[in-house]
PDB file of C-alpha atoms in Angstrom:
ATOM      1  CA  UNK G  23       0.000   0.000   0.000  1.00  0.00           C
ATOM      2  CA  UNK G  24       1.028   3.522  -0.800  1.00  0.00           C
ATOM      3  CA  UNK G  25      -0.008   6.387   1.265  1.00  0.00           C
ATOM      4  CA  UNK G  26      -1.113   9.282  -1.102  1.00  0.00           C
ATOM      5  CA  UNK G  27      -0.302  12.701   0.224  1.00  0.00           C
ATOM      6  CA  UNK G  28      -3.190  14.823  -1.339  1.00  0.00           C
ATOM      7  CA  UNK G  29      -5.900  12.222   0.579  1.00  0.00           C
ATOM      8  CA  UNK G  30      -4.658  13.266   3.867  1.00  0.00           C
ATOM      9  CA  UNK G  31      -7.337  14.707   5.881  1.00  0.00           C
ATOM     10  CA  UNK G  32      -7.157  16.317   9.346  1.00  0.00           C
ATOM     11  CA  UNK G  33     -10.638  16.624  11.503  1.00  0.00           C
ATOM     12  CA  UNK G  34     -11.908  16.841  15.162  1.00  0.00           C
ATOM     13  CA  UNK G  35     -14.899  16.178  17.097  1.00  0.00           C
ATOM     14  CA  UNK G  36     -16.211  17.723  20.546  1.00  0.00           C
ATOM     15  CA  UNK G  37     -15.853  15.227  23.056  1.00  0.00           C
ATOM     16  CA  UNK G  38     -18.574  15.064  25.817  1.00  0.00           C
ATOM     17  CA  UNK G  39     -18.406  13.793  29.253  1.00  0.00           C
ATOM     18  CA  UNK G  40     -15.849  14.415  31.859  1.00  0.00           C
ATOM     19  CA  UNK G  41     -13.164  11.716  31.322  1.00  0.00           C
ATOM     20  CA  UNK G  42     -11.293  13.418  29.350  1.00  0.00           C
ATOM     21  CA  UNK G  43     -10.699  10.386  27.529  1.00  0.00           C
ATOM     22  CA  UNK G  44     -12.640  10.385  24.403  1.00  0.00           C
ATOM     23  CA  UNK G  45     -14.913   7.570  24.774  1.00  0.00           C
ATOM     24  CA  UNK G  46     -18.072   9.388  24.151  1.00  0.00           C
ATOM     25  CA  UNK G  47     -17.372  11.951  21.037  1.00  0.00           C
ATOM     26  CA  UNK G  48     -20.347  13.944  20.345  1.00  0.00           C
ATOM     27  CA  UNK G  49     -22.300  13.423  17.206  1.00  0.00           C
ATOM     28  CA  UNK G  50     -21.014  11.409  14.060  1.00  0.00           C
ATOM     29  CA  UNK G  51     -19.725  14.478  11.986  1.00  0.00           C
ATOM     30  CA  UNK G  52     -16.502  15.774  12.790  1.00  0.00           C
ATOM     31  CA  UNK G  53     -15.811  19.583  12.371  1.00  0.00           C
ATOM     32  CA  UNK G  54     -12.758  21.067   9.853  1.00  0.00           C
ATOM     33  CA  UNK G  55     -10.101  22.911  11.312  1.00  0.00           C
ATOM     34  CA  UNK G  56      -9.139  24.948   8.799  1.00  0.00           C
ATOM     35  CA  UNK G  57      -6.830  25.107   5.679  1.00  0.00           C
ATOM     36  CA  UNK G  58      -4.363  22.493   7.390  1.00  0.00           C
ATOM     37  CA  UNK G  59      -0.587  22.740   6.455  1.00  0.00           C
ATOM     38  CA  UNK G  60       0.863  20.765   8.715  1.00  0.00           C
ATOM     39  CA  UNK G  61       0.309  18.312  11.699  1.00  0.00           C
ATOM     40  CA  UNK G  62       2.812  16.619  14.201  1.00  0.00           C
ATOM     41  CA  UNK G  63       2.529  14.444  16.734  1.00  0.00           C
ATOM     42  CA  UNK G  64       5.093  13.390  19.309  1.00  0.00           C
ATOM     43  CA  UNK G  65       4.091   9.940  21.490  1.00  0.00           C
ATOM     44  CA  UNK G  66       6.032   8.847  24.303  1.00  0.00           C
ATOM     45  CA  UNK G  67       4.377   5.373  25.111  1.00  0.00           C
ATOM     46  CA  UNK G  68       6.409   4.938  27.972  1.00  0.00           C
ATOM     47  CA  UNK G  69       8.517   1.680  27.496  1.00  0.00           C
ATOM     48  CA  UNK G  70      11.440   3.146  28.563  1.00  0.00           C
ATOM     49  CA  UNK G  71      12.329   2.019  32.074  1.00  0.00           C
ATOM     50  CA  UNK G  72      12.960   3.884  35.106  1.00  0.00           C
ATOM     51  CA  UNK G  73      15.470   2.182  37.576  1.00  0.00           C
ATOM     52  CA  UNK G  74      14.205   2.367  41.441  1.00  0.00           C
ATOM     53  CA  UNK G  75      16.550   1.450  44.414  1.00  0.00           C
ATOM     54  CA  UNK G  76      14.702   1.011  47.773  1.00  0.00           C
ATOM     55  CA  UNK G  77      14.733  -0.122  50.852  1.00  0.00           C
ATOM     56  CA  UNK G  78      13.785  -4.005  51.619  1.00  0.00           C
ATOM     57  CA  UNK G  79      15.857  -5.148  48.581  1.00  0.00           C
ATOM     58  CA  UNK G  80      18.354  -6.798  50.727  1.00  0.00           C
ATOM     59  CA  UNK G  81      21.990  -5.565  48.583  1.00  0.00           C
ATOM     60  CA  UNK G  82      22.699  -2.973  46.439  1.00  0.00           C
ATOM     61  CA  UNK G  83      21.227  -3.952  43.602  1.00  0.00           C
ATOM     62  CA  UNK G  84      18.267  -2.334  41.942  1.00  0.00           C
ATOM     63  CA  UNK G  85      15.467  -3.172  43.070  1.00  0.00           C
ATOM     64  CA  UNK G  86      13.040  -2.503  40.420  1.00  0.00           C
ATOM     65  CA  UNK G  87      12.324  -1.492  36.891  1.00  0.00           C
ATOM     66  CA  UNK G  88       9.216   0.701  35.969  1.00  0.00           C
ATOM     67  CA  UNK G  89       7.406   2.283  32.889  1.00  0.00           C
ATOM     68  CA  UNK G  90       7.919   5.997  32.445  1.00  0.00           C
ATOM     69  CA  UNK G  91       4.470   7.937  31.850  1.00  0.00           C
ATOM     70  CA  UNK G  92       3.361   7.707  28.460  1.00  0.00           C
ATOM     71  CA  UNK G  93       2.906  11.387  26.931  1.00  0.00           C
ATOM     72  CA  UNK G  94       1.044  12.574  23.375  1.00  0.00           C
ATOM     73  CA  UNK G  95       2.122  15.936  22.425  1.00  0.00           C
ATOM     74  CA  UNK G  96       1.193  17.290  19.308  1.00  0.00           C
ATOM     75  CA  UNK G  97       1.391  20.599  17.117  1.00  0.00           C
ATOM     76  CA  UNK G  98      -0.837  21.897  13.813  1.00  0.00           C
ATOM     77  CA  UNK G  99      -0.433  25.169  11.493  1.00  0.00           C
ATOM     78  CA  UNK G 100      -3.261  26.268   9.701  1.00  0.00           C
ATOM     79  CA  UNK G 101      -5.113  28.885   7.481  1.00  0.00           C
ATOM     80  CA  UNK G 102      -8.099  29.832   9.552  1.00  0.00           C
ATOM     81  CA  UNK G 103     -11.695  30.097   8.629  1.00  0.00           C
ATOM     82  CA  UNK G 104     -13.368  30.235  11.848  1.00  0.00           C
ATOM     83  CA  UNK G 105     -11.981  30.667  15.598  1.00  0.00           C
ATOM     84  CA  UNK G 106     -13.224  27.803  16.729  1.00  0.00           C
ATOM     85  CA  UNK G 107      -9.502  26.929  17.740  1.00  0.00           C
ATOM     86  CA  UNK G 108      -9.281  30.088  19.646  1.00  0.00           C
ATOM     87  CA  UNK G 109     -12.315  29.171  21.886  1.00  0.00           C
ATOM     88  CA  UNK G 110     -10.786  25.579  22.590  1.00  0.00           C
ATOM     89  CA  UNK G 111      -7.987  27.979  23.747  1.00  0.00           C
ATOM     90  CA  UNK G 112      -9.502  30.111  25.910  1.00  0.00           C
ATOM     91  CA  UNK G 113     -12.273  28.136  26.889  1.00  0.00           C
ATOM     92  CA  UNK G 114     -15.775  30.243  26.806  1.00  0.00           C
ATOM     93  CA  UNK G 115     -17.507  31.543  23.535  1.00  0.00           C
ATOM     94  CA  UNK G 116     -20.670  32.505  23.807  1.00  0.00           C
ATOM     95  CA  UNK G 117     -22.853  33.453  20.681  1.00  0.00           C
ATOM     96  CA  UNK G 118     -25.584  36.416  20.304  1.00  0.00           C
ATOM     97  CA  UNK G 119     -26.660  38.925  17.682  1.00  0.00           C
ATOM     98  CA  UNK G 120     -29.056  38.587  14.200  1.00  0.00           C
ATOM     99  CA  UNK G 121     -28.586  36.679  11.509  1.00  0.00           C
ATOM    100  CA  UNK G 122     -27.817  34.256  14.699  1.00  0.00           C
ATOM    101  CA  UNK G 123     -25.007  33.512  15.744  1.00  0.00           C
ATOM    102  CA  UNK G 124     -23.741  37.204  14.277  1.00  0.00           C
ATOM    103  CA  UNK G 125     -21.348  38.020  17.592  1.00  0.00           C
ATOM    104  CA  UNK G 126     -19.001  35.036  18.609  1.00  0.00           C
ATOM    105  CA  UNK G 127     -17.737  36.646  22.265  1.00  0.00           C
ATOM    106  CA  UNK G 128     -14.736  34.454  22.860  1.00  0.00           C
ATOM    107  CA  UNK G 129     -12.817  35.153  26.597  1.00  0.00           C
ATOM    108  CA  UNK G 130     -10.526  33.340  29.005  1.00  0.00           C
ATOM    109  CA  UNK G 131     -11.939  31.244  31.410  1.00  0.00           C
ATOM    110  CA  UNK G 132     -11.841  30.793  34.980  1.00  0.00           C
ATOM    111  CA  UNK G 133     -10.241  27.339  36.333  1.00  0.00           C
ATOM    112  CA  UNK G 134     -13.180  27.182  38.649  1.00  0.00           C
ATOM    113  CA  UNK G 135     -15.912  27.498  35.810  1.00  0.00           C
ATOM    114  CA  UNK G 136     -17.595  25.213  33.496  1.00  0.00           C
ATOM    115  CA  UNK G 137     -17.254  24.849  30.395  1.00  0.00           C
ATOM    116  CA  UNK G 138     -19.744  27.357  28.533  1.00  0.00           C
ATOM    117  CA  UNK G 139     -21.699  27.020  25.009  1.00  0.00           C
ATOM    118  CA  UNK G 140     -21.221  23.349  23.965  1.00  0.00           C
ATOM    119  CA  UNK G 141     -17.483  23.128  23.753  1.00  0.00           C
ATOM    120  CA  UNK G 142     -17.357  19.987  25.805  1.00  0.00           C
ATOM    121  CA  UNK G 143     -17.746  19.360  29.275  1.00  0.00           C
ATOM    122  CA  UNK G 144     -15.714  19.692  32.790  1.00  0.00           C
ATOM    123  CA  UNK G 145     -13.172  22.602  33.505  1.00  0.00           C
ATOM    124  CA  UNK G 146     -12.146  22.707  30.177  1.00  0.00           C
ATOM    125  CA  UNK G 147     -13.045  22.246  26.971  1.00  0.00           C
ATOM    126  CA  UNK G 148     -11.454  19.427  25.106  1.00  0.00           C
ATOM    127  CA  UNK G 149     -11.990  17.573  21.856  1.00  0.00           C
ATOM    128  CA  UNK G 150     -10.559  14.666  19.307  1.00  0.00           C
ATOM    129  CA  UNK G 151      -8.132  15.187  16.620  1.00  0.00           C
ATOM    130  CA  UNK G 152      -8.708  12.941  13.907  1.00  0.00           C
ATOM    131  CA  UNK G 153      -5.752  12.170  11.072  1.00  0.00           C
ATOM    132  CA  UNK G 154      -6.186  10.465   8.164  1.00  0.00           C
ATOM    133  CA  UNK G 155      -3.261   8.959   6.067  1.00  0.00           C
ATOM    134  CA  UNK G 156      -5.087   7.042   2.826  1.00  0.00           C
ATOM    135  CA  UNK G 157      -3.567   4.512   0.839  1.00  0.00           C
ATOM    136  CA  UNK G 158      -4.261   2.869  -2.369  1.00  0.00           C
ATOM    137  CA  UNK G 159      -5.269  -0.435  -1.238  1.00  0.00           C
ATOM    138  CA  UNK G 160      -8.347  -1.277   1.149  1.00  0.00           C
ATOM    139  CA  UNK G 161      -7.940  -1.451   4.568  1.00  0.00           C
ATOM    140  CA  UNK G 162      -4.404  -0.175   4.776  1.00  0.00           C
ATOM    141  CA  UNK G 163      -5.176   3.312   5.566  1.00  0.00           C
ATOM    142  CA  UNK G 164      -3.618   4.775   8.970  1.00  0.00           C
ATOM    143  CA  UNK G 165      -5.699   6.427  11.018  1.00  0.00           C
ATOM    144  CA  UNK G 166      -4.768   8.003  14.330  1.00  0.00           C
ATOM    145  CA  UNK G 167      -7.526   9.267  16.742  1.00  0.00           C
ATOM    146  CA  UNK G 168      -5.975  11.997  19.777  1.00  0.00           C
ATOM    147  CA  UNK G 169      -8.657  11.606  22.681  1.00  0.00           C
ATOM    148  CA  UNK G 170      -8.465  14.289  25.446  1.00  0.00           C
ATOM    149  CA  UNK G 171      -7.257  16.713  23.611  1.00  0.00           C
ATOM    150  CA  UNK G 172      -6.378  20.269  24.871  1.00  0.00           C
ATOM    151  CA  UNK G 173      -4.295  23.111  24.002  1.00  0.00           C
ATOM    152  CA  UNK G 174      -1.650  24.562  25.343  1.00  0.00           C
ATOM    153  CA  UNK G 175      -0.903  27.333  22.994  1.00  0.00           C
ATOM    154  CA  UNK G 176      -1.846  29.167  20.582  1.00  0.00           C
ATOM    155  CA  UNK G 177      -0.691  31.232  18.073  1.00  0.00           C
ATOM    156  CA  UNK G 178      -1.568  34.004  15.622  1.00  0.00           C
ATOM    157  CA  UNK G 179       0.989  35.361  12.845  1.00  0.00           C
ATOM    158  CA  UNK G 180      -0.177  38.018  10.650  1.00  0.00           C
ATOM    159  CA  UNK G 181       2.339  39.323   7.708  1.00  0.00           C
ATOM    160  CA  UNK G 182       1.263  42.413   5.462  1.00  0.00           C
ATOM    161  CA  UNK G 183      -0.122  40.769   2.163  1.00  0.00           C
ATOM    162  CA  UNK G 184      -0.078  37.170   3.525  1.00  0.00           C
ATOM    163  CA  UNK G 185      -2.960  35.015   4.902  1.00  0.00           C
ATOM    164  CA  UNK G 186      -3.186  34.934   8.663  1.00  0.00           C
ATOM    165  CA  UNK G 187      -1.921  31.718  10.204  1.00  0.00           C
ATOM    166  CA  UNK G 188      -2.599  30.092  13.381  1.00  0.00           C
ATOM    167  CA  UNK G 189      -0.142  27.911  15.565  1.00  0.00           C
ATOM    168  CA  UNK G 190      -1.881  25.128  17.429  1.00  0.00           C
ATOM    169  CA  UNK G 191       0.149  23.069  20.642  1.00  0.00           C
ATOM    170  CA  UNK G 192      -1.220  20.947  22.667  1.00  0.00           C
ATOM    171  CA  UNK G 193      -1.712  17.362  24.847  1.00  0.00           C
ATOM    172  CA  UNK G 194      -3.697  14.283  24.494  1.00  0.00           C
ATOM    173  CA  UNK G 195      -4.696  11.799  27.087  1.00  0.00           C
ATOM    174  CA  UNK G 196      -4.858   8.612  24.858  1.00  0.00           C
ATOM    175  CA  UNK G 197      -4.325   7.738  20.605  1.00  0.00           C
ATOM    176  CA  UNK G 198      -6.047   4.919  18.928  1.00  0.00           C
ATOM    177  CA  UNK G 199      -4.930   3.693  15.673  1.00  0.00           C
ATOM    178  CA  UNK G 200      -7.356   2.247  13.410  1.00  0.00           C
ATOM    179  CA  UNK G 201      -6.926   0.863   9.050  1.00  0.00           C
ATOM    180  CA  UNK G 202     -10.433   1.168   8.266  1.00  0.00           C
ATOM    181  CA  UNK G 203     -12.980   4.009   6.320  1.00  0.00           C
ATOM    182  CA  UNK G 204     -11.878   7.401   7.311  1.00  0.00           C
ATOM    183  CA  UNK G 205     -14.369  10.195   8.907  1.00  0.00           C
ATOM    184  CA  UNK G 206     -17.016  11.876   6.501  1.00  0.00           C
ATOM    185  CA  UNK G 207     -15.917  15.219   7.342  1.00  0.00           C
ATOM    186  CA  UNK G 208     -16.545  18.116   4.824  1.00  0.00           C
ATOM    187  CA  UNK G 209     -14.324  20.597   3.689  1.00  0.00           C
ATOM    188  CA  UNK G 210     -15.019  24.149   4.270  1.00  0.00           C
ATOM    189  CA  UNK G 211     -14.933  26.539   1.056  1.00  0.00           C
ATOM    190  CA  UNK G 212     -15.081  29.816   2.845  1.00  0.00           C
ATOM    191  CA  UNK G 213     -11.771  31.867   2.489  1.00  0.00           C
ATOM    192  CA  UNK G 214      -9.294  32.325   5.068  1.00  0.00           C
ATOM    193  CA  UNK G 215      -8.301  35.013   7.374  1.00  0.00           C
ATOM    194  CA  UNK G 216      -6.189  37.355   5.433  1.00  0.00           C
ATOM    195  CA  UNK G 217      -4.284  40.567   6.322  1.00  0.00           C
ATOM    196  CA  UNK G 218      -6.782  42.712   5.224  1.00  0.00           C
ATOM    197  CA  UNK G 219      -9.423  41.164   7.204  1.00  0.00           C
ATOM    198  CA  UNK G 220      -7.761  41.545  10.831  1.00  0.00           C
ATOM    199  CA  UNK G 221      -7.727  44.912  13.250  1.00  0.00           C
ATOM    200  CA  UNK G 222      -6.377  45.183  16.640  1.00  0.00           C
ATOM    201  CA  UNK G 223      -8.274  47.597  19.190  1.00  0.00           C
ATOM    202  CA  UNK G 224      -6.270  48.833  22.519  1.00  0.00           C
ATOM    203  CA  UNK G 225      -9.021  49.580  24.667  1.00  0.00           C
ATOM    204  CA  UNK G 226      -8.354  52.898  26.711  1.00  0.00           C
ATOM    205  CA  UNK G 227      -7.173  51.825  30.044  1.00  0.00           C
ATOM    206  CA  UNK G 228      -5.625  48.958  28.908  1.00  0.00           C
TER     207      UNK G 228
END
């Protein structure tokens, strides 16, 4: 099997619950992140041993030999379409105005609040990151699912004349691999952020 670069696709879904570990994702159709340009993943699965002395052991010796944690770290750079990404960031959007939603009133929130409009449950709001690596024969397709996903940081770069571009970082709590049908998610065809499109207010006092 060959993996075909222009049938990679890159999707979420809102995860519901608070587990924090994916097993209940929210509705069959995953969302699009934007105009994806690149996605990496780091997994630490933890076989590497740790050696622990103690005491009881009798000698010298060591005494024991134990997993390290396993850690999923992962990064994504994008052409935005929406700011849904920004919300996951700062954790509270909430929606108002006519046609509705017309006023998407993203803020930072509190590590004593719920989660507010939809984006999950718990303390904060986390989601699935779905990759898709296709191949040209059936059933050999790679796809990795990140489950408890939250960010860490994000980014916004805006050059004069270029498209705006967002940095996404973040952790996952588990990754599932699976060979079969990939997700059904569709495109967006709206166009991305560009320069021209962006203004920055100082409010006075601030």
């Amino acid at each position: 099997a060959v993996m075909i670069g222009d049938q990679v696709r890159i999707s979420g879904k809102y995860e519901s619950g608070t587990s924090y570990d994916g097993a209940s994702a929210s509705g069959a159709s995953p969302f699009w992140w934007g105009l994806v340009q690149n996605f990496a993943a780091d997994v630490d699965t933890g076989v590497s041993k740790r050696a622990i002395r103690f005491a009881g052991v009798g000698d010298r010796n060591l005494g024991q030999w134990v997993n390290k944690p396993t850690s999923y770290t992962w990064s994504m750079g994008f052409y935005p379409q929406d700011w849904r990404s920004l919300a996951f960031a700062f954790g509270s959007v909430l929606d108002a105005g006519s046609p509705s939603p017309f006023l998407h009133t993203i803020r930072e929130l509190n590590s004593n609040a719920s989660v507010q409009s939809g984006l999950g449950a718990g303390n904060f709001p986390h989601f699935e990151i779905n990759t898709e690596e296709r191949a040209t024969t059936a059933g050999s397709n790679l796809l990795r699912t990140f489950r408890g996903c939250t960010v860490d940081s994000w980014t916004l770069n805006a050059s004069e004349g270029e498209p705006v571009t967002v940095e996404l970082n973040g952790v996952a709590r588990t990754i599932a691999f699976a060979s079969g049908a990939g997700s059904a998610v569709t495109a967006a065809t709206t166009e991305p952020f560009q320069w021209q499109h962006m203004q920055a207010h100082i409010p006075s006092g601030t």
